[in-house]
Short mmCIF file of C-alpha atoms in Angstrom, two decimals:
data_model
loop_
_atom_site.label_atom_id
_atom_site.label_comp_id
_atom_site.label_asym_id
_atom_site.label_seq_id
_atom_site.Cartn_x
_atom_site.Cartn_y
_atom_site.Cartn_z
CA MET A 4 0.00 0.00 0.00
CA ASP A 5 2.86 2.29 -0.77
CA TRP A 6 0.89 4.44 -3.19
CA LEU A 7 -1.83 5.15 -0.62
CA ASN A 8 -0.51 8.33 0.96
CA TRP A 9 -1.98 11.79 1.43
CA HIS A 10 -0.19 13.11 -1.62
CA ASN A 11 -1.93 10.73 -4.01
CA VAL A 12 -5.27 10.95 -2.22
CA SER A 13 -5.24 14.72 -2.35
CA LEU A 14 -4.25 14.60 -6.02
CA VAL A 15 -7.44 12.66 -6.67
CA LEU A 16 -9.55 14.80 -4.35
CA ASP A 17 -8.20 18.05 -5.75
CA ASN A 18 -9.22 17.04 -9.26
CA PRO A 19 -12.11 19.24 -10.49
CA ALA A 20 -13.99 16.19 -11.74
CA THR A 21 -13.89 14.54 -8.31
CA LYS A 22 -15.03 17.75 -6.69
CA TRP A 23 -17.89 18.08 -9.16
CA VAL A 24 -19.05 14.53 -8.49
CA LEU A 25 -18.79 15.08 -4.71
CA LEU A 26 -20.70 18.36 -4.89
CA ALA A 27 -23.35 17.16 -7.35
CA PHE A 28 -24.05 13.81 -5.72
CA GLY A 29 -23.14 14.73 -2.16
CA LEU A 30 -25.03 17.98 -1.75
CA VAL A 31 -26.94 19.21 -4.79
CA MET A 32 -28.83 16.12 -5.95
CA PRO A 33 -29.81 14.85 -2.49
CA LEU A 34 -30.95 18.31 -1.42
CA ALA A 35 -32.90 18.89 -4.64
CA SER A 36 -34.52 15.46 -4.38
CA ILE A 37 -35.51 15.92 -0.76
CA LEU A 38 -36.90 19.36 -1.65
CA THR A 39 -39.41 17.70 -3.98
CA TRP A 40 -40.78 15.83 -0.97
CA MET A 41 -40.32 18.75 1.43
CA GLU A 42 -42.29 21.04 -0.83
CA ARG A 43 -45.28 18.71 -0.83
CA ARG A 44 -45.08 18.21 2.93
CA GLN A 45 -44.69 21.95 3.47
CA SER A 46 -47.69 22.79 1.30
CA ALA A 47 -49.69 20.08 3.07
CA MET A 48 -48.77 21.54 6.43
CA MET A 49 -49.77 25.03 5.33
CA GLN A 50 -53.05 23.78 3.87
CA ASP A 51 -53.90 21.50 6.79
CA ARG A 52 -53.46 18.24 4.88
CA LEU A 53 -51.24 15.25 5.49
CA GLY A 54 -49.18 15.26 2.32
CA PRO A 55 -47.12 12.33 1.03
CA ASN A 56 -46.25 10.09 3.99
CA ARG A 57 -46.58 6.51 2.80
CA ALA A 58 -43.52 5.64 0.71
CA ASN A 59 -41.46 3.01 2.47
CA ILE A 60 -38.90 0.29 1.97
CA GLY A 61 -40.23 -2.42 4.24
CA PRO A 62 -40.42 -0.96 7.73
CA ILE A 63 -38.32 2.12 6.85
CA LYS A 64 -40.78 4.96 6.42
CA LEU A 65 -39.30 8.20 7.79
CA LYS A 66 -42.54 10.14 7.29
CA GLY A 67 -42.48 9.41 3.58
CA ILE A 68 -39.10 10.93 2.83
CA LEU A 69 -38.44 8.01 0.48
CA HIS A 70 -41.00 9.47 -1.92
CA PHE A 71 -38.23 11.02 -3.95
CA ILE A 72 -36.77 7.57 -4.65
CA ALA A 73 -40.19 6.30 -5.68
CA ASP A 74 -40.58 9.35 -7.94
CA ALA A 75 -37.22 8.78 -9.59
CA VAL A 76 -37.86 5.08 -10.19
CA LYS A 77 -41.30 5.80 -11.57
CA MET A 78 -40.05 8.51 -13.92
CA ILE A 79 -37.30 6.28 -15.28
CA PHE A 80 -39.66 3.39 -15.98
CA LYS A 81 -42.45 5.51 -17.47
CA GLU A 82 -43.05 5.46 -21.19
CA ASP A 83 -40.85 8.01 -22.93
CA PHE A 84 -43.57 9.21 -25.25
CA ILE A 85 -42.69 11.53 -28.12
CA PRO A 86 -45.65 12.99 -30.05
CA GLY A 87 -45.70 12.52 -33.80
CA SER A 88 -45.05 15.99 -35.15
CA VAL A 89 -42.31 17.27 -32.82
CA HIS A 90 -38.84 18.26 -33.99
CA ARG A 91 -37.06 15.24 -32.57
CA GLY A 92 -33.56 16.67 -32.25
CA LEU A 93 -34.61 19.85 -30.49
CA PHE A 94 -37.17 17.94 -28.43
CA ALA A 95 -34.36 15.78 -27.03
CA LEU A 96 -32.01 18.75 -26.63
CA ALA A 97 -34.36 20.99 -24.64
CA PRO A 98 -34.32 19.09 -21.29
CA VAL A 99 -30.54 18.79 -21.50
CA LEU A 100 -30.29 22.56 -22.03
CA ALA A 101 -32.54 23.13 -19.03
CA LEU A 102 -30.64 20.86 -16.65
CA ALA A 103 -26.97 21.02 -17.69
CA PRO A 104 -26.34 24.80 -17.18
CA VAL A 105 -27.38 24.69 -13.51
CA LEU A 106 -25.04 21.77 -12.88
CA ILE A 107 -22.22 23.58 -14.68
CA ALA A 108 -22.78 26.85 -12.82
CA PHE A 109 -22.16 25.08 -9.49
CA ALA A 110 -18.50 24.98 -10.49
CA ILE A 111 -17.93 28.50 -9.16
CA ILE A 112 -19.48 27.91 -5.73
CA PRO A 113 -16.95 27.56 -2.89
CA PHE A 114 -18.66 24.97 -0.68
CA GLY A 115 -15.97 24.72 1.97
CA PRO A 116 -12.61 26.07 3.10
CA THR A 117 -9.24 24.99 1.81
CA VAL A 118 -8.34 21.65 3.38
CA TYR A 119 -4.77 20.85 4.40
CA PRO A 120 -4.65 17.04 4.57
CA HIS A 121 -1.37 16.85 6.51
CA GLU A 122 -2.72 19.02 9.31
CA LEU A 123 -6.16 17.43 9.72
CA GLY A 124 -5.46 16.22 13.26
CA ASN A 125 -3.74 19.40 14.45
CA VAL A 126 -4.90 22.82 15.48
CA LEU A 127 -4.15 25.05 12.54
CA HIS A 128 -2.63 28.17 14.07
CA SER A 129 -2.55 30.91 11.49
CA VAL A 130 0.79 32.11 12.84
CA PRO A 131 3.04 29.34 14.17
CA LEU A 132 4.10 30.66 17.55
CA ALA A 133 6.46 27.84 18.40
CA GLY A 134 7.59 24.58 16.94
CA GLU A 135 7.61 23.59 13.31
CA ALA A 136 5.64 25.41 10.64
CA PRO A 137 2.40 23.70 9.54
CA ASN A 138 2.65 21.50 6.48
CA LEU A 139 0.32 23.20 4.02
CA THR A 140 1.23 21.15 0.95
CA ASP A 141 -1.26 19.03 -1.01
CA SER A 142 -4.02 21.48 -0.14
CA ILE A 143 -7.51 20.82 -1.47
CA ARG A 144 -9.59 23.82 -2.35
CA LEU A 145 -13.30 23.07 -2.05
CA GLN A 146 -14.27 25.04 -5.14
CA ILE A 147 -14.26 23.56 -8.61
CA PHE A 148 -13.58 26.55 -10.82
CA GLN A 149 -11.81 29.52 -9.31
CA VAL A 150 -11.60 32.38 -11.75
CA ASP A 151 -11.59 36.17 -11.51
CA PHE A 152 -14.90 36.59 -13.34
CA GLY A 153 -16.64 33.91 -11.24
CA LEU A 154 -20.13 35.37 -10.98
CA ILE A 155 -20.13 36.43 -14.62
CA PHE A 156 -19.57 32.76 -15.44
CA TYR A 157 -22.73 32.05 -13.46
CA PHE A 158 -24.77 34.69 -15.33
CA ALA A 159 -23.42 33.50 -18.68
CA VAL A 160 -24.06 29.82 -18.06
CA LEU A 161 -27.45 30.17 -16.44
CA THR A 162 -28.67 32.30 -19.35
CA LEU A 163 -28.35 29.16 -21.46
CA ALA A 164 -31.03 27.50 -19.33
CA ASN A 165 -33.34 30.07 -20.91
CA TYR A 166 -33.04 28.17 -24.18
CA GLY A 167 -34.27 24.97 -22.51
CA GLY A 168 -37.81 26.24 -22.02
CA THR A 169 -37.96 28.19 -25.26
CA ILE A 170 -36.71 25.32 -27.42
CA ALA A 171 -38.99 22.87 -25.60
CA GLY A 172 -41.95 25.10 -26.46
CA TRP A 173 -40.93 25.41 -30.09
CA ALA A 174 -39.98 21.78 -30.65
CA SER A 175 -43.20 20.43 -29.10
CA TYR A 176 -45.34 21.56 -32.06
CA ASN A 177 -48.11 22.54 -29.70
CA LYS A 178 -49.64 26.01 -29.38
CA TRP A 179 -49.77 25.94 -25.62
CA ALA A 180 -46.23 24.71 -25.32
CA LEU A 181 -45.05 27.45 -27.69
CA LEU A 182 -46.83 30.16 -25.71
CA GLY A 183 -45.41 28.70 -22.50
CA GLY A 184 -41.93 28.76 -23.99
CA LEU A 185 -42.36 32.39 -25.07
CA ARG A 186 -43.64 33.37 -21.63
CA SER A 187 -40.69 31.61 -20.10
CA SER A 188 -38.09 33.33 -22.23
CA SER A 189 -39.61 36.80 -21.85
CA GLN A 190 -39.85 36.37 -18.08
CA MET A 191 -36.30 35.12 -17.72
CA MET A 192 -34.94 37.90 -19.92
CA SER A 193 -36.88 40.54 -17.98
CA TYR A 194 -35.48 39.46 -14.65
CA GLU A 195 -31.97 38.61 -15.77
CA VAL A 196 -31.11 42.28 -16.19
CA SER A 197 -32.13 43.13 -12.63
CA MET A 198 -30.48 39.96 -11.32
CA GLY A 199 -27.11 41.04 -12.67
CA LEU A 200 -27.53 44.63 -11.52
CA ALA A 201 -28.73 43.67 -8.02
CA LEU A 202 -25.39 42.03 -7.28
CA MET A 203 -23.41 45.04 -8.56
CA GLY A 204 -23.51 46.65 -5.11
CA THR A 205 -21.76 43.66 -3.57
CA PHE A 206 -19.13 43.77 -6.31
CA LEU A 207 -18.57 47.44 -5.47
CA VAL A 208 -18.17 46.68 -1.77
CA ALA A 209 -16.06 43.55 -2.12
CA GLY A 210 -14.15 44.75 -5.18
CA SER A 211 -14.23 41.33 -6.81
CA LEU A 212 -16.40 38.98 -8.85
CA GLU A 213 -14.77 35.86 -7.43
CA PRO A 214 -17.21 34.06 -5.07
CA GLY A 215 -14.45 32.76 -2.81
CA TYR A 216 -13.08 36.28 -2.40
CA ILE A 217 -16.54 37.71 -1.68
CA THR A 218 -17.08 34.94 0.90
CA ALA A 219 -13.90 35.94 2.69
CA HIS A 220 -15.07 39.56 2.87
CA GLY A 221 -15.13 40.59 6.50
CA TRP A 222 -12.74 37.78 7.33
CA ASN A 223 -9.56 39.15 5.87
CA SER A 224 -7.28 39.23 8.86
CA HIS A 225 -6.35 36.28 10.99
CA TYR A 226 -7.22 36.36 14.67
CA SER A 227 -10.48 38.04 13.76
CA PRO A 228 -13.07 35.29 13.46
CA ALA A 229 -16.10 35.32 11.19
CA ASN A 230 -18.63 37.85 12.37
CA PRO A 231 -22.15 37.73 10.92
CA LEU A 232 -22.33 41.52 11.11
CA ASN A 233 -19.45 41.76 8.63
CA TRP A 234 -21.22 39.68 6.01
CA LEU A 235 -22.70 41.53 3.09
CA TRP A 236 -26.36 40.97 3.96
CA LEU A 237 -26.27 43.91 6.35
CA PRO A 238 -24.74 46.69 4.21
CA GLN A 239 -26.36 45.27 1.05
CA LEU A 240 -29.83 44.45 2.37
CA PRO A 241 -31.69 46.18 -0.50
CA GLY A 242 -29.38 44.38 -2.95
CA LEU A 243 -30.25 41.09 -1.24
CA LEU A 244 -33.98 41.77 -1.56
CA LEU A 245 -33.70 42.79 -5.22
CA PHE A 246 -31.54 39.78 -6.04
CA PHE A 247 -33.82 37.39 -4.20
CA VAL A 248 -36.92 38.58 -6.07
CA ALA A 249 -35.17 38.46 -9.45
CA ALA A 250 -33.64 35.06 -8.70
CA VAL A 251 -36.95 33.52 -7.64
CA ALA A 252 -38.41 34.84 -10.90
CA GLU A 253 -35.53 33.15 -12.73
CA THR A 254 -36.38 29.81 -11.18
CA LYS A 255 -39.91 30.21 -12.64
CA ARG A 256 -41.60 29.29 -9.39
CA ALA A 257 -44.66 30.78 -7.75
CA PRO A 258 -45.38 33.65 -7.49
CA PHE A 259 -43.59 33.83 -10.85
CA ASP A 260 -44.74 30.51 -12.32
CA ILE A 261 -46.58 31.89 -15.35
CA PRO A 262 -44.32 30.00 -17.81
CA GLU A 263 -45.41 26.70 -16.30
CA GLY A 264 -48.50 27.06 -14.14
CA GLU A 265 -48.76 23.34 -14.67
CA PRO A 266 -52.43 22.48 -14.27
CA GLU A 267 -54.04 25.78 -15.21
CA ILE A 268 -52.36 27.60 -18.07
CA ILE A 269 -50.11 24.80 -19.36
CA GLY A 270 -46.40 25.27 -19.71
CA TYR A 271 -43.73 24.52 -22.24
CA PHE A 272 -43.23 20.91 -21.12
CA VAL A 273 -46.82 19.77 -21.72
CA GLU A 274 -45.69 17.25 -24.37
CA TYR A 275 -42.92 15.77 -22.24
CA SER A 276 -43.22 12.60 -20.23
CA GLY A 277 -41.12 10.27 -18.14
CA ILE A 278 -37.58 11.14 -17.27
CA ARG A 279 -37.38 13.93 -19.89
CA TRP A 280 -40.10 15.77 -18.00
CA GLY A 281 -38.26 14.78 -14.85
CA MET A 282 -35.21 16.66 -16.12
CA PHE A 283 -37.16 19.93 -16.31
CA PHE A 284 -38.53 19.24 -12.87
CA LEU A 285 -35.11 18.41 -11.44
CA ALA A 286 -33.61 21.50 -13.11
CA GLU A 287 -36.14 23.68 -11.31
CA PHE A 288 -35.28 22.23 -7.93
CA ILE A 289 -31.54 22.35 -8.56
CA GLU A 290 -31.99 26.01 -9.50
CA ILE A 291 -33.53 26.58 -6.07
CA VAL A 292 -30.46 25.02 -4.49
CA PHE A 293 -28.19 27.05 -6.75
CA ILE A 294 -29.88 30.38 -6.02
CA SER A 295 -29.64 29.58 -2.31
CA SER A 296 -25.95 28.78 -2.72
CA VAL A 297 -25.27 32.07 -4.49
CA ILE A 298 -27.12 34.04 -1.81
CA THR A 299 -25.23 32.11 0.88
CA VAL A 300 -21.88 32.76 -0.74
CA VAL A 301 -22.42 36.41 -1.56
CA PHE A 302 -24.58 37.67 1.29
CA PHE A 303 -24.26 35.23 4.17
CA GLY A 304 -20.57 34.52 4.38
CA GLY A 305 -20.59 31.20 2.52
CA TYR A 306 -19.08 28.43 4.60
CA GLN A 307 -18.16 30.66 7.53
CA VAL A 308 -19.41 29.77 10.99
CA PRO A 309 -19.97 32.75 13.32
CA PHE A 310 -16.96 33.28 15.63
CA LEU A 311 -15.07 30.35 14.12
CA ASP A 312 -11.51 31.04 13.01
CA GLU A 313 -9.10 28.60 11.39
CA ASP A 314 -7.89 27.37 14.78
CA GLY A 315 -11.15 27.28 16.73
CA PHE A 316 -13.84 29.47 18.23
CA ARG A 317 -12.81 32.95 19.23
CA PHE A 318 -15.11 34.99 21.36
CA ALA A 319 -14.28 38.07 23.41
CA GLY A 320 -10.57 37.34 23.43
CA THR A 321 -10.79 33.69 24.45
CA LEU A 322 -9.99 30.81 22.14
CA ALA A 323 -11.51 27.34 22.21
CA ALA A 324 -9.02 25.52 20.02
CA LEU A 325 -10.30 22.91 17.59
CA PRO A 326 -8.41 20.55 15.27
CA HIS A 327 -8.42 21.30 11.55
CA TRP A 328 -10.79 18.44 10.66
CA ALA A 329 -13.46 19.71 13.07
CA VAL A 330 -13.22 23.23 11.67
CA VAL A 331 -13.52 21.95 8.11
CA ALA A 332 -16.46 19.69 8.99
CA MET A 333 -18.27 22.52 10.74
CA GLN A 334 -17.69 24.92 7.86
CA ILE A 335 -18.96 22.49 5.22
CA GLY A 336 -21.92 21.79 7.51
CA ALA A 337 -22.56 25.51 7.90
CA PHE A 338 -22.64 25.95 4.13
CA GLY A 339 -25.13 23.09 3.80
CA ALA A 340 -27.28 24.44 6.63
CA LYS A 341 -27.42 27.96 5.21
CA VAL A 342 -28.32 26.65 1.76
CA PHE A 343 -30.98 24.39 3.26
CA LEU A 344 -32.59 27.23 5.22
CA LEU A 345 -32.69 29.48 2.14
CA CYS A 346 -34.26 26.65 0.10
CA TRP A 347 -36.86 26.21 2.79
CA PHE A 348 -37.56 29.93 2.74
CA GLN A 349 -38.24 29.69 -0.99
CA LEU A 350 -40.73 26.89 -0.36
CA LEU A 351 -42.50 29.07 2.21
CA VAL A 352 -42.62 31.94 -0.29
CA ARG A 353 -44.06 29.69 -2.95
CA TRP A 354 -46.94 28.48 -0.79
CA THR A 355 -47.68 31.88 0.71
CA LEU A 356 -47.94 34.25 -2.25
CA PRO A 357 -50.50 34.04 -5.05
CA ARG A 358 -49.37 34.07 -8.67
CA PHE A 359 -48.74 37.34 -10.51
CA ARG A 360 -50.55 38.22 -13.72
CA ALA A 361 -48.37 38.39 -16.84
CA ASP A 362 -48.59 42.20 -17.03
CA GLN A 363 -47.85 42.59 -13.31
CA LEU A 364 -44.84 40.39 -13.80
CA MET A 365 -43.45 42.51 -16.62
CA SER A 366 -44.15 45.72 -14.72
CA LEU A 367 -42.43 44.43 -11.59
CA GLY A 368 -39.33 43.46 -13.54
CA TRP A 369 -38.90 46.51 -15.72
CA LYS A 370 -40.61 49.31 -13.82
CA LEU A 371 -39.64 48.47 -10.25
CA LEU A 372 -36.67 46.11 -10.00
CA LEU A 373 -34.61 47.65 -12.81
CA PRO A 374 -34.80 51.32 -11.64
CA ALA A 375 -34.42 50.22 -8.03
CA SER A 376 -31.28 48.21 -8.79
CA LEU A 377 -29.78 51.12 -10.75
CA ALA A 378 -30.55 53.48 -7.88
CA TRP A 379 -29.07 51.05 -5.36
CA ILE A 380 -25.84 50.79 -7.37
CA MET A 381 -25.42 54.57 -7.31
CA ILE A 382 -26.29 54.75 -3.59
CA THR A 383 -23.71 52.06 -2.85
CA ALA A 384 -21.10 53.86 -4.92
CA LEU A 385 -21.83 57.13 -3.10
CA GLY A 386 -21.64 55.35 0.25
CA LYS A 387 -18.31 53.81 -0.65
CA LEU A 388 -17.03 57.22 -1.76
CA ILE A 389 -18.05 58.77 1.56
CA LEU A 390 -16.44 55.92 3.50
CA MET A 391 -13.27 56.28 1.46
CA SER A 392 -12.97 59.99 2.15
CA ALA A 393 -13.78 59.47 5.83
CA GLY A 394 -11.22 56.71 6.12
CA GLY A 395 -8.35 58.54 4.54
CA MET B 26 5.92 31.50 -26.82
CA LEU B 27 2.46 32.58 -27.88
CA TYR B 28 1.29 28.99 -27.88
CA THR B 29 2.65 28.39 -24.38
CA ARG B 30 0.72 31.39 -23.11
CA LEU B 31 -2.40 30.22 -24.88
CA ALA B 32 -1.98 26.74 -23.43
CA LEU B 33 -1.60 28.18 -19.94
CA GLN B 34 -4.70 30.31 -20.39
CA LEU B 35 -6.65 27.31 -21.59
CA GLN B 36 -5.36 25.28 -18.67
CA ALA B 37 -7.10 27.68 -16.29
CA PHE B 38 -10.38 26.67 -17.90
CA THR B 39 -9.88 22.92 -17.45
CA PRO B 40 -12.15 22.76 -14.37
CA ALA B 41 -14.93 24.51 -16.29
CA GLY B 42 -14.42 22.13 -19.20
CA LEU B 43 -14.61 19.13 -16.91
CA ALA B 44 -17.75 20.45 -15.22
CA ILE B 45 -19.37 21.03 -18.63
CA ALA B 46 -18.42 17.53 -19.81
CA LEU B 47 -19.68 15.88 -16.63
CA ALA B 48 -22.95 17.83 -16.58
CA LEU B 49 -23.62 17.04 -20.24
CA GLY B 50 -22.71 13.41 -19.64
CA PHE B 51 -25.12 13.23 -16.74
CA CYS B 52 -27.95 14.71 -18.84
CA GLY B 53 -27.00 12.41 -21.71
CA LEU B 54 -27.31 9.46 -19.36
CA PHE B 55 -30.82 10.55 -18.45
CA THR B 56 -31.73 10.85 -22.13
CA LEU B 57 -30.32 7.38 -22.81
CA LEU B 58 -32.34 6.01 -19.91
CA ALA B 59 -35.44 7.62 -21.37
CA VAL B 60 -34.84 5.94 -24.70
CA ALA B 61 -33.73 2.56 -23.35
CA VAL B 62 -36.02 1.89 -20.36
CA GLY B 63 -39.77 1.91 -20.22
CA PRO B 64 -42.58 0.54 -22.36
CA LYS B 65 -43.45 1.83 -25.80
CA SER B 66 -46.94 1.95 -27.20
CA VAL B 67 -47.90 4.18 -30.09
CA ASN B 68 -51.26 4.87 -31.69
CA PRO B 69 -52.32 7.62 -34.08
CA GLU B 70 -54.60 9.39 -31.58
CA LYS B 71 -51.79 9.57 -29.07
CA LEU B 72 -49.36 11.06 -31.59
CA LYS B 73 -51.47 14.21 -32.04
CA PRO B 74 -50.52 17.44 -30.26
CA PHE B 75 -52.09 17.58 -26.81
CA GLU B 76 -55.06 19.92 -26.93
CA CYS B 77 -57.43 18.25 -24.50
CA GLY B 78 -58.72 15.89 -27.16
CA SER B 79 -60.13 18.44 -29.59
CA GLU B 80 -58.82 18.65 -33.15
CA PRO B 81 -56.01 21.23 -33.39
CA ILE B 82 -57.05 24.30 -35.38
CA GLY B 83 -54.34 26.05 -37.37
CA SER B 84 -50.61 25.55 -37.16
CA PRO B 85 -48.65 25.85 -33.91
CA ARG B 86 -46.09 27.74 -35.95
CA GLY B 87 -48.55 30.62 -36.33
CA ARG B 88 -48.06 34.27 -35.36
CA TYR B 89 -47.61 35.39 -31.83
CA SER B 90 -47.56 38.75 -30.10
CA VAL B 91 -44.82 41.20 -31.02
CA LYS B 92 -44.51 42.00 -27.31
CA PHE B 93 -42.24 38.97 -26.86
CA TYR B 94 -39.93 40.35 -29.52
CA GLN B 95 -39.86 43.76 -27.85
CA VAL B 96 -38.86 42.20 -24.54
CA ALA B 97 -36.01 40.37 -26.26
CA ILE B 98 -34.71 43.61 -27.83
CA LEU B 99 -34.96 45.49 -24.52
CA PHE B 100 -33.12 42.64 -22.80
CA LEU B 101 -30.27 42.89 -25.28
CA VAL B 102 -29.99 46.64 -24.79
CA PHE B 103 -30.09 46.66 -20.99
CA ASP B 104 -28.02 43.55 -20.46
CA ILE B 105 -25.20 44.95 -22.56
CA GLU B 106 -25.40 48.18 -20.56
CA ALA B 107 -25.05 46.06 -17.42
CA ALA B 108 -21.93 44.43 -18.87
CA PHE B 109 -20.27 47.87 -18.90
CA MET B 110 -20.86 48.25 -15.19
CA TYR B 111 -18.91 45.18 -14.01
CA PRO B 112 -15.44 46.58 -14.78
CA TRP B 113 -16.47 49.91 -13.30
CA ALA B 114 -17.61 48.24 -10.08
CA LEU B 115 -14.31 46.38 -9.75
CA LEU B 116 -12.19 49.44 -10.52
CA PHE B 117 -14.25 51.85 -8.45
CA THR B 118 -11.68 52.22 -5.65
CA LYS B 119 -8.96 52.92 -8.19
CA LEU B 120 -11.09 55.38 -10.18
CA SER B 121 -11.97 57.29 -7.00
CA THR B 122 -8.39 57.63 -5.81
CA THR B 123 -6.56 60.77 -6.82
CA PRO B 124 -2.78 60.69 -6.91
CA ALA B 125 -0.87 62.05 -3.93
CA ALA B 126 0.18 65.69 -4.16
CA GLY B 127 3.78 64.76 -3.51
CA PRO B 128 5.95 61.90 -2.34
CA GLY B 129 5.01 60.76 1.15
CA LEU B 130 1.64 62.53 1.08
CA PRO B 131 -1.60 60.52 1.30
CA THR B 132 -3.69 59.91 -1.81
CA GLY B 133 -6.99 61.75 -2.10
CA VAL B 134 -10.52 60.77 -2.99
CA GLY B 135 -12.05 62.00 -6.23
CA ILE B 136 -15.54 61.80 -7.67
CA PHE B 137 -14.42 61.00 -11.23
CA GLY B 138 -15.60 57.37 -11.23
CA PHE B 139 -18.87 58.20 -9.56
CA VAL B 140 -19.78 61.06 -11.92
CA GLU B 141 -18.88 59.02 -14.99
CA MET B 142 -21.23 56.21 -13.98
CA LEU B 143 -23.89 58.68 -12.90
CA LEU B 144 -23.95 60.12 -16.42
CA PHE B 145 -24.12 56.61 -17.86
CA VAL B 146 -27.01 55.68 -15.57
CA ILE B 147 -28.85 58.91 -16.42
CA VAL B 148 -28.64 58.01 -20.10
CA LEU B 149 -29.97 54.55 -19.23
CA VAL B 150 -32.84 56.00 -17.21
CA VAL B 151 -33.73 58.33 -20.09
CA ALA B 152 -33.88 55.30 -22.39
CA LEU B 153 -35.95 53.38 -19.86
CA THR B 154 -38.36 56.30 -19.47
CA TYR B 155 -38.70 56.49 -23.25
CA VAL B 156 -39.63 52.82 -23.67
CA TRP B 157 -41.88 53.09 -20.62
CA ARG B 158 -43.79 56.05 -22.07
CA LYS B 159 -43.96 54.31 -25.44
CA LYS B 160 -45.62 51.40 -23.59
CA ALA B 161 -43.04 48.95 -24.92
CA ILE B 162 -42.76 47.38 -21.48
CA GLY B 163 -45.68 46.00 -19.57
CA TRP B 164 -48.52 44.17 -21.19
CA GLU B 165 -51.32 46.70 -21.73
#
């Protein structure tokens, strides 16, 4: 077992493909799948019903949480029916275009701190006071794609998901599907402008587009642990609200579910069945997870745990030292917990608010969100200017 | 020399390439599953476009409202305007710093960057007001 050492293990773990598989199948897919069940249970709770609670494998029931497995198996074994007059190539392409971009965009999300495999058992002092210096080689960065234009990559890639709905509507050769596809593309285009502009304030404050760098904002110096008051949600609260509204509209969920409105006004995937329909459905839920991840990373300090520094908890001058593995585990857990809470919040929003009319939707996007985001950018810039002149 | 630099630049995109390949592979797997698994039964009634059982009237490739087209044009205009703001946002600190009056003196704070973007935004707002008054946005 000579080859099995930390160097080789970290080479495998630091590979972007490994990280993608870990992120997609360790966090994103399970969370998105459980959300499909959670949403039904949540709506049942809010409407005083029971909701799905029967799925089980033998005696294992867990209040019906296994419904998502039943759903997946059913969708795979359903008939993959393709109507006679559709454009077959585009019909097959559309669900791929809806699902793939979200999975690609996750590449920019930093879902944990940098891991130093040689120091896992030790307390990672940021400045070695005595003894030998920490061995920081073979580090594993828990982010797949680190690049200066990080969040632009997200905007660029997620725009492609727009084509999924539009092409599905066109390829289906069905009037309702076409109208649904058109509604979908016009809605997504209307809110994409405000979505990009709503984050501009955070770019101004943090001075970067790189999600990892924005996460570290307010945590720049060692011996000053993460403080929730330093995270961007506080100075950028209007930006957070604007981004959240625009992002929920991008996921095409209630109160913005005019493109789909499944039972009533018929959406772009009316001609889809089986797992192809399941791909649209999965894409929607993964988008919820993705939007929550972006909000977590940009506004809520990403993987940071309040008062946790690299070497343990620091509070009011005292330090409760923790080994590196515990810090890493807590930070990854914190990222998951924040994302989960934001997903849950989106479920609550969906079952609380009624659907907008098409004209209200357009007015909200262009006449309220767009001017408000522009105004907020200029207010942020002015604020930064005042802070700069006050500071020096 | 040029090729080395190009190769290095491309190397930075390897993670993105891998993520794209894996995501497409995953979706491809789903599509394969759809084709391979599951029963098949076809009859002429089923092959018709789904319109609640009534005979479809007219072609689904017919005309649709020009409003959708207008939204697309507006999106292009405003999204490109937004693209100009990213570099400004990143360089804002630099644009607002005036050089020091002499060696050893502190640098000052200027309003150059702010005023430039203010003018840009005013032009944008004028455009937005125009399309608003022309009723190109909204759905009246």
